[in-house]
Short mmCIF file of C-alpha atoms in Angstrom, two decimals:
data_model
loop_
_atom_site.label_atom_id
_atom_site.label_comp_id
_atom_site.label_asym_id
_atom_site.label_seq_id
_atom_site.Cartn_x
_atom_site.Cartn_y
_atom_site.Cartn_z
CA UNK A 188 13.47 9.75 11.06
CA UNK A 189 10.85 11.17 13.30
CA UNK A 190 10.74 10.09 17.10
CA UNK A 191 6.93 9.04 16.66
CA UNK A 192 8.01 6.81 13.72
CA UNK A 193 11.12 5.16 14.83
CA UNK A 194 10.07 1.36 15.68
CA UNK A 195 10.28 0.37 19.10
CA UNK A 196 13.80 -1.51 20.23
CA UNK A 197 14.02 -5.55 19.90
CA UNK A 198 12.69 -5.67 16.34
CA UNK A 199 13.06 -8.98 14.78
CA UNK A 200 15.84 -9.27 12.35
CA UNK A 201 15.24 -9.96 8.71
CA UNK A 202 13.69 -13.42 7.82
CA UNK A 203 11.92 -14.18 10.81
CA UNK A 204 8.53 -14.69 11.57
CA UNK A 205 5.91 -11.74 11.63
CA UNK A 206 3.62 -11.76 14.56
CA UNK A 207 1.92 -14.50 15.84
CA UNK A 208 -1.26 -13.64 15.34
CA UNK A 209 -1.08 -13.60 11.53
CA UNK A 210 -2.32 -17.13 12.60
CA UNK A 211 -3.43 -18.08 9.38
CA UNK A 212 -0.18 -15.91 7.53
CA UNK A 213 2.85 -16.52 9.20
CA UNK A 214 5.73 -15.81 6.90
CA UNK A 215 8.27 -18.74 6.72
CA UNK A 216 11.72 -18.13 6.25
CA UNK A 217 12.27 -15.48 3.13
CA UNK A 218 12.51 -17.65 0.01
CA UNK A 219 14.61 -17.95 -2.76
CA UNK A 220 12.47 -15.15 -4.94
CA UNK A 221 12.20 -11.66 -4.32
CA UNK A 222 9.89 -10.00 -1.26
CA UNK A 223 7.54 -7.26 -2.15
CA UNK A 224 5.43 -5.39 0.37
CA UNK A 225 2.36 -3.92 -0.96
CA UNK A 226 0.02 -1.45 1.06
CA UNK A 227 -2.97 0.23 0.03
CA UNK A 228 -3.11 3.75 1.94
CA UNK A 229 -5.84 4.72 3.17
CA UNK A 230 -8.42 5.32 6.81
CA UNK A 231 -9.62 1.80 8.02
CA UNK A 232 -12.76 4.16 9.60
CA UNK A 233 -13.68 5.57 6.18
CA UNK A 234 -13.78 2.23 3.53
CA UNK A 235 -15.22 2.73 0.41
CA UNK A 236 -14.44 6.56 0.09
CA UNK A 237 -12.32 8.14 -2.13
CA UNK A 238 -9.10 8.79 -0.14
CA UNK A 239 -9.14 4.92 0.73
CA UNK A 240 -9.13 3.86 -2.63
CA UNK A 241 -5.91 2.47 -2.26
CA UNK A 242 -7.20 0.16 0.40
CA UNK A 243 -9.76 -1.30 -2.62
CA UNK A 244 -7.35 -1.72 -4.84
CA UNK A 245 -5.53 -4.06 -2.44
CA UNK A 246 -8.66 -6.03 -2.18
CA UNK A 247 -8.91 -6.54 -5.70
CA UNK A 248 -5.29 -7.70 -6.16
CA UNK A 249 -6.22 -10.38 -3.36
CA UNK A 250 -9.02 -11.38 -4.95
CA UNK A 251 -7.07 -11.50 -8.35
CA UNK A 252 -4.54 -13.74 -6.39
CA UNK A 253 -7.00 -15.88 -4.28
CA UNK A 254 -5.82 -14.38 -0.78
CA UNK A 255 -9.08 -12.43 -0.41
CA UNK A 256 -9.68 -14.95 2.32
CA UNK A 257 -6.79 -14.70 3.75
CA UNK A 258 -6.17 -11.21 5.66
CA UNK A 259 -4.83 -11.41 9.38
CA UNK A 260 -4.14 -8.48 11.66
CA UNK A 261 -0.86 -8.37 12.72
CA UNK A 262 -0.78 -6.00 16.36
CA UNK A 263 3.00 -5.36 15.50
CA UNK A 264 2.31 -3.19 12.78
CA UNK A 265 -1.21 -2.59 13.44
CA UNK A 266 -2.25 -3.65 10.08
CA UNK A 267 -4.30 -6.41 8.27
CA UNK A 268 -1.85 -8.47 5.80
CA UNK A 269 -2.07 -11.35 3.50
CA UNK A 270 0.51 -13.06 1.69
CA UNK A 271 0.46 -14.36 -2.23
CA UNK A 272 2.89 -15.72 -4.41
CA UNK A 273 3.61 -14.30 -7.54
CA UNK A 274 5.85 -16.64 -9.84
CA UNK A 275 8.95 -17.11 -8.01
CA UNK A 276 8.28 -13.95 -6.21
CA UNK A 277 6.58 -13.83 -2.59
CA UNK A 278 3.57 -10.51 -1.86
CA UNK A 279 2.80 -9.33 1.47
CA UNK A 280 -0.67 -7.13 1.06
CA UNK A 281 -0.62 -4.63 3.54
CA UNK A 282 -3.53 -2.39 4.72
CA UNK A 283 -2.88 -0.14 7.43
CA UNK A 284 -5.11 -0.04 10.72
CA UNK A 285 -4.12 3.41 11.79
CA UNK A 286 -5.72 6.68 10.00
CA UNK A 287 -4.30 8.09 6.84
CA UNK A 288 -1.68 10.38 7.92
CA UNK A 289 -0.06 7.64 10.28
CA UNK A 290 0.08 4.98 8.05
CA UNK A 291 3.62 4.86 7.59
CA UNK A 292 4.21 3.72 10.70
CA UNK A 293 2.50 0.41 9.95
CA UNK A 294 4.24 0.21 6.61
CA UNK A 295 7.75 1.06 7.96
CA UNK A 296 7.05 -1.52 10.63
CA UNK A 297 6.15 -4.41 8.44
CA UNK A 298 9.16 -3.39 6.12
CA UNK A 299 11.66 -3.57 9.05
CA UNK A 300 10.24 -6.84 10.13
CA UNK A 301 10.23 -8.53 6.55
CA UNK A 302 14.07 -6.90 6.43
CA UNK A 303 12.70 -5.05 3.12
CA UNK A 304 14.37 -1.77 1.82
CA UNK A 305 12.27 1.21 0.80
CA UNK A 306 12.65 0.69 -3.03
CA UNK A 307 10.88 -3.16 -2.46
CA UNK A 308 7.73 -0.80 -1.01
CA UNK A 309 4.96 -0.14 -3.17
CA UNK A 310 2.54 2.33 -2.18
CA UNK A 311 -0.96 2.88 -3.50
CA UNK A 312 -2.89 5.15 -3.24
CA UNK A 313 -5.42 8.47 -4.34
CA UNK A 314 -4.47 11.56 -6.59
CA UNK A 315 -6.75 14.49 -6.58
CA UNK A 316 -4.76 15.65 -9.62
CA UNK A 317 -5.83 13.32 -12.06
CA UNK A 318 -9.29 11.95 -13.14
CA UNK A 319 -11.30 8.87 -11.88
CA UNK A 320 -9.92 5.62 -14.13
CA UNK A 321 -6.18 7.40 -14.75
CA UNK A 322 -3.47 5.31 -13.22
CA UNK A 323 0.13 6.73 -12.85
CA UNK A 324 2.81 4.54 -11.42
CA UNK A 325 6.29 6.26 -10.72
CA UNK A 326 9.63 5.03 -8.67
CA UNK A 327 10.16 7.59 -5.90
CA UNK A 328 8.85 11.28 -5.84
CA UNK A 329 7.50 13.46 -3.34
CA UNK A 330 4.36 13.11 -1.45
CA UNK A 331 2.56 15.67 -3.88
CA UNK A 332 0.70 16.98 -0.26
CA UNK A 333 -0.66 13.53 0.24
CA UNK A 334 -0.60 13.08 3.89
CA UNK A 335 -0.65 9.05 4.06
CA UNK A 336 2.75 9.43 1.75
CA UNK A 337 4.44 12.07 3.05
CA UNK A 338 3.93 10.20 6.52
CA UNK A 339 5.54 6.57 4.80
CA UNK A 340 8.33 9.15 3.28
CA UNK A 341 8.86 10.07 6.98
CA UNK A 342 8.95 6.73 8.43
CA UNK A 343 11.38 5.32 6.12
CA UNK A 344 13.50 7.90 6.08
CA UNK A 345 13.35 7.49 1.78
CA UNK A 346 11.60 8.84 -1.11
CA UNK A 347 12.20 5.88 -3.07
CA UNK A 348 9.08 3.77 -2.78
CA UNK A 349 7.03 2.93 -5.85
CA UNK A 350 3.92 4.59 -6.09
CA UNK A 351 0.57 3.72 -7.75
CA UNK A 352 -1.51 6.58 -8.15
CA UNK A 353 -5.30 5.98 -8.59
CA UNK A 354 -7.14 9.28 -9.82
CA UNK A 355 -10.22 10.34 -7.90
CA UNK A 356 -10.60 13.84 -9.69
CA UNK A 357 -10.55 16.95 -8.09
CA UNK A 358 -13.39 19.07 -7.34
CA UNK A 359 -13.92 22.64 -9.10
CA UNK A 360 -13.87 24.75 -5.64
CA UNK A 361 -10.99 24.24 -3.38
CA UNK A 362 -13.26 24.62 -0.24
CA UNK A 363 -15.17 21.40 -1.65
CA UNK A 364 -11.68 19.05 -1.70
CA UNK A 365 -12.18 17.57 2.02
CA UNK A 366 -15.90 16.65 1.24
CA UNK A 367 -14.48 15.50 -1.91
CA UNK A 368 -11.56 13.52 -0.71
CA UNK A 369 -13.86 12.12 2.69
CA UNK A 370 -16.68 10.97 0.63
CA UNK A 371 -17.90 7.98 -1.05
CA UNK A 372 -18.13 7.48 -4.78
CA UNK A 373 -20.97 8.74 -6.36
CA UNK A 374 -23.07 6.33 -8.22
CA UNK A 375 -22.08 7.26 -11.55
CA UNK A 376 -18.30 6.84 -10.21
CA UNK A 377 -19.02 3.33 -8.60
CA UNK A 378 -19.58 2.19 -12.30
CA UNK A 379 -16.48 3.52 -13.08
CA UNK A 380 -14.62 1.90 -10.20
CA UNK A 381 -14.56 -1.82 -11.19
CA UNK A 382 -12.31 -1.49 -14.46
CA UNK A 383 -10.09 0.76 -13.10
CA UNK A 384 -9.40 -1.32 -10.12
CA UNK A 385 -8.96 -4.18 -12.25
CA UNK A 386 -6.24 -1.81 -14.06
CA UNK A 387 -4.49 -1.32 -10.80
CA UNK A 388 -4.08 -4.56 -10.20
CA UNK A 389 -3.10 -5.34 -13.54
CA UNK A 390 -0.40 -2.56 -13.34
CA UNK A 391 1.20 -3.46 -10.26
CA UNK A 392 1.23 -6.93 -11.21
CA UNK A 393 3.13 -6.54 -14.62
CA UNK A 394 5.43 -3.92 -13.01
CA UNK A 395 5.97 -6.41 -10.16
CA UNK A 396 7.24 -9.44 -12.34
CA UNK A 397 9.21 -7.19 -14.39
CA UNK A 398 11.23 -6.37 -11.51
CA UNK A 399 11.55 -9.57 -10.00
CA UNK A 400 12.92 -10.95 -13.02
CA UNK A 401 15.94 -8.36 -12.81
CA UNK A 402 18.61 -6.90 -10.25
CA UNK A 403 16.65 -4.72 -8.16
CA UNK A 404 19.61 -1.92 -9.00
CA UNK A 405 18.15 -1.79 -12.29
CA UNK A 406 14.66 -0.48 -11.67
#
């Protein structure tokens, strides 16, 4: 683990209490379901483009679990969070505060803090590789040259975090994928956007209960 992701010393031990200021969110003692920590990747300074469309897709799945209400920063990890249940099964919604290629250090920090193991981490995020409204989700991998991953690979020390991958295309000219990746949905694409993000949600949800029904050892 890299020196600029290792969390500071005096972290609280699994089960208690995040932050304070989640004032609104405090998480009471871990219950008898599973824990799953959610965060949308993404740069809080660029919402609504296409490299922060995990960061929508988290808003949708609090809206589809009537938490969109309920987001709190939390300074320890420097990242907004909201909690839902889910069945028996308890959600903490994470969206990073720091830009793209430091994000895991918020999500390694709320995952220490909730005592959580990289393989109860679900990532979500964009994929230049595949086409606006395809949705991929795979257990583990490599970052792929995604920079928000490949810095949550780094900070937990694990490749074994479930990933949803939301398609955003990739340009024709590789000099055109920063523009690409930086900017906002076109209008024709912001059509597109509502179904799939209702898709996203729907996957993670049905992968979600499927695993909290089962031994986590046989994901």
């Amino acid at each position: 683990m890299g020196t600029t992701c290792r969390p500071p010393p005096g972290l609280c031990r699994a089960g208690r209490l995040l932050s304070r200021a989640m004032s609104g969110c405090v998480l009471e003692p871990r219950p008898a379901g599973k824990r799953w920590l959610v965060a949308g990747l993404g740069n809080p300074r660029l919402p609504g483009t296409r490299h922060s469309v995990g960061m929508a897709v988290l808003g949708q799945l609090a809206r589809r679990l009537g938490v969109a209400e309920s987001w709190a920063r939390d300074r320890r990890c420097a990242a907004d969070l909201a909690l839902a249940a889910l069945g028996d099964a308890q959600l903490v919604l994470l969206r990073p505060r720091r830009l793209m290629n430091a994000n895991g250090r918020s999500v390694a920090r709320a995952a220490e803090l909730l005592g959580l193991t990289a393989e109860e981490v679900y990532l979500v995020h964009d994929d230049l590789d595949k086409p606006l409204g395809k949705l991929a989700l795979k257990l583990g991998g490599s970052a792929r040259g995604h920079n928000g991953v490949r810095s949550c690979i780094s900070c937990l020390n694990s490749h074994a975090m479930p990933r949803l991958r939301v398609g955003i295309g990739r340009p024709p000219h590789p000099d055109a994928v920063q523009a690409h990746v930086l900017g906002c949905f076109s209008p024709s694409e912001q059509e597109l956007l509502p179904p799939v993000l209702e898709r996203a949600a729907d996957l993670l949800l049905d992968h979600i209960r499927e695993r909290s029904q089962g031994p986590l050892s046989g994901t």
